[in-house]
mmCIF file of C-alpha atoms and ligand atoms in Angstrom:
data_model
loop_
_atom_site.group_PDB
_atom_site.id
_atom_site.type_symbol
_atom_site.label_atom_id
_atom_site.label_comp_id
_atom_site.label_asym_id
_atom_site.label_seq_id
_atom_site.Cartn_x
_atom_site.Cartn_y
_atom_site.Cartn_z
ATOM 1 C CA MET A 1233 18.682 -43.636 25.800
ATOM 2 C CA ILE A 1234 17.917 -40.546 27.832
ATOM 3 C CA LYS A 1235 20.467 -37.857 27.308
ATOM 4 C CA LYS A 1236 21.655 -36.158 30.470
ATOM 5 C CA ILE A 1237 21.300 -32.396 30.467
ATOM 6 C CA ASN A 1238 24.093 -30.650 32.245
ATOM 7 C CA SER A 1239 23.753 -27.400 34.164
ATOM 8 C CA LYS A 1240 25.324 -25.412 31.335
ATOM 9 C CA THR A 1241 22.607 -26.605 28.938
ATOM 10 C CA ILE A 1242 19.905 -25.824 31.484
ATOM 11 C CA LYS A 1243 21.246 -22.293 31.861
ATOM 12 C CA LEU A 1244 21.333 -21.909 28.100
ATOM 13 C CA LEU A 1245 17.754 -23.188 27.753
ATOM 14 C CA LYS A 1246 16.606 -20.777 30.465
ATOM 15 C CA TYR A 1247 18.330 -17.945 28.635
ATOM 16 C CA TYR A 1248 16.718 -18.885 25.317
ATOM 17 C CA ASN A 1249 13.372 -19.108 27.022
ATOM 18 C CA LEU A 1250 13.905 -15.692 28.464
ATOM 19 C CA ILE A 1251 14.987 -13.994 25.272
ATOM 20 C CA ASN A 1252 12.469 -15.754 23.051
ATOM 21 C CA PHE A 1253 9.571 -14.496 25.055
ATOM 22 C CA ASN A 1254 7.890 -11.934 22.781
ATOM 23 C CA LEU A 1255 11.121 -11.508 20.887
ATOM 24 C CA ILE A 1256 11.232 -11.117 17.162
ATOM 25 C CA TYR A 1257 14.407 -12.503 15.671
ATOM 26 C CA ASN A 1258 14.715 -9.949 12.939
ATOM 27 C CA ASN A 1259 14.571 -6.657 14.780
ATOM 28 C CA LYS A 1260 13.895 -4.507 11.713
ATOM 29 C CA ALA A 1261 11.495 -1.680 12.582
ATOM 30 C CA ILE A 1262 8.645 -3.163 10.544
ATOM 31 C CA ASN A 1263 8.743 -6.426 12.484
ATOM 32 C CA ARG A 1264 8.041 -4.651 15.706
ATOM 33 C CA PHE A 1265 4.567 -3.783 14.310
ATOM 34 C CA GLN A 1266 3.833 -7.463 13.915
ATOM 35 C CA LYS A 1267 3.981 -8.193 17.619
ATOM 36 C CA ASP A 1268 0.522 -8.843 18.907
ATOM 37 C CA ASN A 1269 1.285 -8.032 22.496
ATOM 38 C CA PHE A 1270 -0.926 -4.986 22.839
ATOM 39 C CA GLU A 1271 -3.928 -6.186 24.754
ATOM 40 C CA ILE A 1272 -7.233 -4.693 23.738
ATOM 41 C CA SER A 1273 -8.825 -3.543 26.922
ATOM 42 C CA GLU A 1274 -12.498 -3.759 27.760
ATOM 43 C CA ASP A 1275 -12.358 0.022 27.955
ATOM 44 C CA LYS A 1276 -11.127 0.345 24.392
ATOM 45 C CA LEU A 1277 -13.876 -1.920 23.065
ATOM 46 C CA LYS A 1278 -16.474 -0.066 25.095
ATOM 47 C CA SER A 1279 -15.212 3.319 23.879
ATOM 48 C CA LEU A 1280 -15.296 2.141 20.253
ATOM 49 C CA ASP A 1281 -18.820 0.871 20.735
ATOM 50 C CA ILE A 1282 -19.948 4.162 22.288
ATOM 51 C CA LEU A 1283 -18.301 6.103 19.462
ATOM 52 C CA LYS A 1284 -19.981 3.968 16.801
ATOM 53 C CA LYS A 1285 -23.356 4.412 18.484
ATOM 54 C CA SER A 1286 -22.893 8.176 18.682
ATOM 55 C CA ILE A 1287 -22.171 8.283 14.934
ATOM 56 C CA ILE A 1288 -25.246 6.138 14.261
ATOM 57 C CA ASN A 1289 -27.243 8.642 16.309
ATOM 58 C CA ILE A 1290 -26.126 11.715 14.336
ATOM 59 C CA LYS A 1291 -29.127 13.896 13.575
ATOM 60 C CA ASN A 1292 -29.971 15.642 10.305
ATOM 61 C CA CYS A 1293 -27.198 14.148 8.231
ATOM 62 C CA ASP A 1294 -28.154 13.600 4.587
ATOM 63 C CA LEU A 1295 -25.208 11.255 4.070
ATOM 64 C CA LYS A 1296 -26.516 8.973 6.772
ATOM 65 C CA LYS A 1297 -30.065 9.118 5.378
ATOM 66 C CA GLN A 1298 -28.893 8.037 1.925
ATOM 67 C CA ALA A 1299 -26.333 5.427 2.943
ATOM 68 C CA LYS A 1300 -27.019 1.707 3.327
ATOM 69 C CA ASN A 1301 -24.511 1.133 6.117
ATOM 70 C CA ILE A 1302 -22.219 2.919 8.487
ATOM 71 C CA VAL A 1303 -18.571 2.291 7.593
ATOM 72 C CA PHE A 1304 -16.786 2.455 10.909
ATOM 73 C CA CYS A 1305 -13.543 0.502 10.723
ATOM 74 C CA ASP A 1306 -11.637 -2.565 9.690
ATOM 75 C CA GLY A 1307 -8.505 -4.209 10.979
ATOM 76 C CA ASN A 1308 -6.985 -4.606 14.377
ATOM 77 C CA PRO A 1309 -7.876 -2.103 17.139
ATOM 78 C CA LYS A 1310 -4.658 -3.151 18.914
ATOM 79 C CA SER A 1311 -2.499 -2.086 15.989
ATOM 80 C CA LYS A 1312 0.101 0.630 16.355
ATOM 81 C CA ILE A 1313 -0.681 1.807 12.823
ATOM 82 C CA MET A 1314 -3.920 3.561 11.914
ATOM 83 C CA LEU A 1315 -4.814 4.531 8.352
ATOM 84 C CA ILE A 1316 -7.434 7.125 7.521
ATOM 85 C CA GLY A 1317 -9.048 7.601 4.121
ATOM 86 C CA GLU A 1318 -11.705 9.994 2.878
ATOM 87 C CA ALA A 1319 -15.144 8.397 2.804
ATOM 88 C CA PRO A 1320 -16.779 5.129 1.785
ATOM 89 C CA GLY A 1321 -17.634 4.386 -1.843
ATOM 90 C CA ALA A 1322 -20.364 2.112 -3.212
ATOM 91 C CA ASN A 1323 -18.680 -1.186 -2.270
ATOM 92 C CA GLU A 1324 -17.819 0.033 1.196
ATOM 93 C CA ASP A 1325 -21.404 1.227 1.680
ATOM 94 C CA LEU A 1326 -22.713 -2.206 0.707
ATOM 95 C CA GLU A 1327 -20.322 -4.144 2.920
ATOM 96 C CA GLY A 1328 -20.045 -1.695 5.810
ATOM 97 C CA LEU A 1329 -16.239 -1.896 5.651
ATOM 98 C CA PRO A 1330 -13.617 0.633 4.511
ATOM 99 C CA PHE A 1331 -11.461 0.125 1.427
ATOM 100 C CA VAL A 1332 -13.046 -3.015 -0.001
ATOM 101 C CA GLY A 1333 -13.444 -1.711 -3.582
ATOM 102 C CA ARG A 1334 -10.802 -1.076 -6.244
ATOM 103 C CA ALA A 1335 -8.920 1.442 -4.118
ATOM 104 C CA GLY A 1336 -8.960 -1.111 -1.315
ATOM 105 C CA ILE A 1337 -7.352 -3.737 -3.527
ATOM 106 C CA LEU A 1338 -4.513 -1.326 -4.254
ATOM 107 C CA LEU A 1339 -4.279 -0.401 -0.573
ATOM 108 C CA ASP A 1340 -3.915 -4.090 0.296
ATOM 109 C CA LYS A 1341 -1.072 -4.353 -2.239
ATOM 110 C CA MET A 1342 0.604 -1.256 -0.790
ATOM 111 C CA LEU A 1343 0.414 -2.766 2.688
ATOM 112 C CA LYS A 1344 1.699 -6.104 1.436
ATOM 113 C CA SER A 1345 4.726 -4.392 -0.110
ATOM 114 C CA ILE A 1346 5.873 -3.526 3.408
ATOM 115 C CA ASN A 1347 4.871 -6.832 4.931
ATOM 116 C CA LEU A 1348 1.607 -5.597 6.428
ATOM 117 C CA ASP A 1349 -2.020 -6.490 5.856
ATOM 118 C CA ARG A 1350 -5.323 -5.180 7.115
ATOM 119 C CA LYS A 1351 -5.327 -7.522 10.099
ATOM 120 C CA LYS A 1352 -2.136 -5.847 11.281
ATOM 121 C CA VAL A 1353 -3.345 -2.259 10.866
ATOM 122 C CA TYR A 1354 -6.501 -0.346 11.751
ATOM 123 C CA ILE A 1355 -8.434 1.471 9.016
ATOM 124 C CA SER A 1356 -11.103 4.151 9.104
ATOM 125 C CA ASN A 1357 -12.264 7.213 7.162
ATOM 126 C CA ILE A 1358 -12.872 10.888 7.876
ATOM 127 C CA ILE A 1359 -16.552 10.383 6.959
ATOM 128 C CA ASN A 1360 -18.450 7.262 7.991
ATOM 129 C CA TYR A 1361 -21.266 7.342 5.424
ATOM 130 C CA ARG A 1362 -20.988 7.269 1.647
ATOM 131 C CA PRO A 1363 -21.367 10.639 -0.094
ATOM 132 C CA PRO A 1364 -23.776 10.200 -3.059
ATOM 133 C CA ASP A 1365 -22.080 9.474 -6.412
ATOM 134 C CA ASN A 1366 -18.761 9.235 -4.577
ATOM 135 C CA ARG A 1367 -18.458 13.012 -4.519
ATOM 136 C CA ARG A 1368 -15.914 14.634 -2.224
ATOM 137 C CA PRO A 1369 -17.365 15.381 1.222
ATOM 138 C CA THR A 1370 -18.241 19.048 1.701
ATOM 139 C CA ASP A 1371 -16.491 21.243 4.289
ATOM 140 C CA GLU A 1372 -19.646 21.145 6.361
ATOM 141 C CA GLU A 1373 -19.738 17.338 6.309
ATOM 142 C CA ILE A 1374 -16.061 17.153 7.244
ATOM 143 C CA LYS A 1375 -16.680 19.578 10.113
ATOM 144 C CA ARG A 1376 -19.572 17.442 11.338
ATOM 145 C CA TYR A 1377 -17.537 14.204 11.353
ATOM 146 C CA LEU A 1378 -14.247 15.653 12.582
ATOM 147 C CA PRO A 1379 -14.977 15.217 16.311
ATOM 148 C CA PHE A 1380 -15.761 11.541 15.679
ATOM 149 C CA ILE A 1381 -12.569 10.721 13.793
ATOM 150 C CA THR A 1382 -10.545 12.698 16.332
ATOM 151 C CA LYS A 1383 -12.087 10.630 19.128
ATOM 152 C CA HIS A 1384 -11.517 7.489 17.063
ATOM 153 C CA ILE A 1385 -7.783 8.258 16.845
ATOM 154 C CA GLU A 1386 -7.674 8.973 20.562
ATOM 155 C CA ILE A 1387 -9.272 5.612 21.372
ATOM 156 C CA ILE A 1388 -7.026 3.592 19.036
ATOM 157 C CA ASN A 1389 -3.989 5.575 20.211
ATOM 158 C CA PRO A 1390 -1.749 4.592 17.280
ATOM 159 C CA LYS A 1391 1.996 5.210 17.226
ATOM 160 C CA ILE A 1392 1.776 5.874 13.488
ATOM 161 C CA LEU A 1393 -1.081 7.619 11.732
ATOM 162 C CA VAL A 1394 -1.173 7.376 7.946
ATOM 163 C CA LEU A 1395 -3.359 9.930 6.204
ATOM 164 C CA LEU A 1396 -4.412 8.722 2.767
ATOM 165 C CA GLY A 1397 -5.018 11.645 0.451
ATOM 166 C CA SER A 1398 -5.709 15.319 0.771
ATOM 167 C CA THR A 1399 -9.161 15.102 2.363
ATOM 168 C CA ALA A 1400 -7.784 13.215 5.365
ATOM 169 C CA MET A 1401 -4.718 15.475 5.403
ATOM 170 C CA ASN A 1402 -6.644 18.764 5.268
ATOM 171 C CA ALA A 1403 -9.214 17.586 7.806
ATOM 172 C CA LEU A 1404 -6.619 16.523 10.374
ATOM 173 C CA ILE A 1405 -3.615 18.762 9.690
ATOM 174 C CA GLY A 1406 -5.232 21.893 8.276
ATOM 175 C CA ASN A 1407 -6.308 23.495 5.029
ATOM 176 C CA GLU A 1408 -3.097 25.462 4.545
ATOM 177 C CA VAL A 1409 -1.063 22.394 3.565
ATOM 178 C CA VAL A 1410 -0.832 20.781 0.144
ATOM 179 C CA ILE A 1411 -0.201 17.090 -0.358
ATOM 180 C CA SER A 1412 2.663 17.515 -2.836
ATOM 181 C CA LYS A 1413 4.635 19.328 -0.086
ATOM 182 C CA MET A 1414 3.292 17.420 2.895
ATOM 183 C CA ARG A 1415 3.632 13.779 1.814
ATOM 184 C CA GLY A 1416 6.645 11.759 2.883
ATOM 185 C CA LYS A 1417 7.324 13.723 6.079
ATOM 186 C CA TRP A 1418 6.883 12.734 9.680
ATOM 187 C CA ILE A 1419 5.103 15.215 11.896
ATOM 188 C CA GLU A 1420 4.202 14.809 15.533
ATOM 189 C CA LYS A 1421 0.582 15.556 16.380
ATOM 190 C CA LYS A 1422 -1.771 15.312 19.309
ATOM 191 C CA PHE A 1423 -5.359 14.148 19.042
ATOM 192 C CA GLY A 1424 -6.868 14.482 22.501
ATOM 193 C CA SER A 1425 -4.610 12.426 24.736
ATOM 194 C CA CYS A 1426 -3.014 10.579 21.785
ATOM 195 C CA LYS A 1427 0.425 11.755 20.672
ATOM 196 C CA THR A 1428 1.310 10.185 17.360
ATOM 197 C CA SER A 1429 3.664 10.354 14.381
ATOM 198 C CA VAL A 1430 1.712 11.339 11.297
ATOM 199 C CA ILE A 1431 2.633 10.743 7.671
ATOM 200 C CA VAL A 1432 0.629 11.759 4.620
ATOM 201 C CA THR A 1433 0.702 9.723 1.441
ATOM 202 C CA PHE A 1434 -1.303 9.582 -1.747
ATOM 203 C CA HIS A 1435 -4.750 8.027 -1.717
ATOM 204 C CA PRO A 1436 -4.850 4.693 -3.611
ATOM 205 C CA ALA A 1437 -7.701 6.007 -5.818
ATOM 206 C CA PHE A 1438 -5.434 8.899 -6.862
ATOM 207 C CA LEU A 1439 -2.613 6.436 -7.559
ATOM 208 C CA MET A 1440 -4.919 4.487 -9.880
ATOM 209 C CA ARG A 1441 -5.469 7.683 -11.873
ATOM 210 C CA GLN A 1442 -1.831 8.798 -11.653
ATOM 211 C CA PRO A 1443 0.257 5.593 -11.634
ATOM 212 C CA LEU A 1444 3.503 7.548 -12.069
ATOM 213 C CA GLN A 1445 3.033 8.821 -8.526
ATOM 214 C CA LYS A 1446 3.314 5.271 -7.178
ATOM 215 C CA LYS A 1447 7.060 5.757 -6.894
ATOM 216 C CA MET A 1448 6.449 8.593 -4.417
ATOM 217 C CA ALA A 1449 3.998 6.420 -2.468
ATOM 218 C CA TRP A 1450 6.674 3.715 -2.327
ATOM 219 C CA ILE A 1451 9.048 6.209 -0.658
ATOM 220 C CA ASP A 1452 6.333 6.933 1.933
ATOM 221 C CA LEU A 1453 5.659 3.234 2.479
ATOM 222 C CA LYS A 1454 9.339 2.585 3.106
ATOM 223 C CA MET A 1455 9.342 5.405 5.671
ATOM 224 C CA ILE A 1456 6.478 3.657 7.461
ATOM 225 C CA ARG A 1457 8.291 0.326 7.231
ATOM 226 C CA ASP A 1458 11.489 1.774 8.689
ATOM 227 C CA LYS A 1459 9.964 4.001 11.349
ATOM 228 C CA LYS A 1460 11.361 3.361 14.807
ATOM 229 C CA ILE A 1461 8.545 3.365 17.306
HETATM 230 N N1 URA B 2904 -11.866 5.560 -0.451
HETATM 231 C C1 URA B 2904 -11.757 5.978 0.827
HETATM 232 O O1 URA B 2904 -11.225 7.042 1.094
HETATM 233 N N2 URA B 2904 -12.237 5.200 1.773
HETATM 234 C C2 URA B 2904 -12.814 4.028 1.528
HETATM 235 O O2 URA B 2904 -13.212 3.374 2.478
HETATM 236 C C3 URA B 2904 -12.900 3.612 0.196
HETATM 237 C C4 URA B 2904 -12.424 4.388 -0.769
#
């Protein structure tokens, strides 16, 4: 038997159709990051490609000479959340992807704790080639790569920028700040044409050495989860 649909039901169906379009039922802040309705434009892809090529073409960089691969990015270029670490380690150098070693495993767990994963965020580093023996990048190296990461942020144009650790923090916010004072605060910053909300948190490698600090990182993660954007 075919059930007759009356005009009231049709109206209701139309309404549901209307409100369900791109609507997330649970409107908690974090769920708004999950929406995949930010189209990646040809322009964005082209700009990322040009940027990657210009890093590959850097002259006289010892890091580049010694590295196996460029480590440019991972994740979703459409994401509203961009994370920036320090520099690739041995695993990242081998695979050509950021945060795939032990620190990366912890980063994945941190993201999971707020219902995110690396397909829902975009990840890069201040430096795109592995420093030998995983040493900290020098000031000169950071200065050399700074224009590239700044351009990278501008292209991705995230609403939220998460700086993982003091190298990323000092490179992008300034040397006068210390992570113990700076973490867990939102600051508004401009990178070229990109205006974004920045938060600093501890680097996962630091958290592996200082597990007691994980409770502070959890506070920061909840701030990211609850951020209204
Ligand atoms: N540490 C970083 O800062 N970046 C990586 O990609 C891996 C480890």
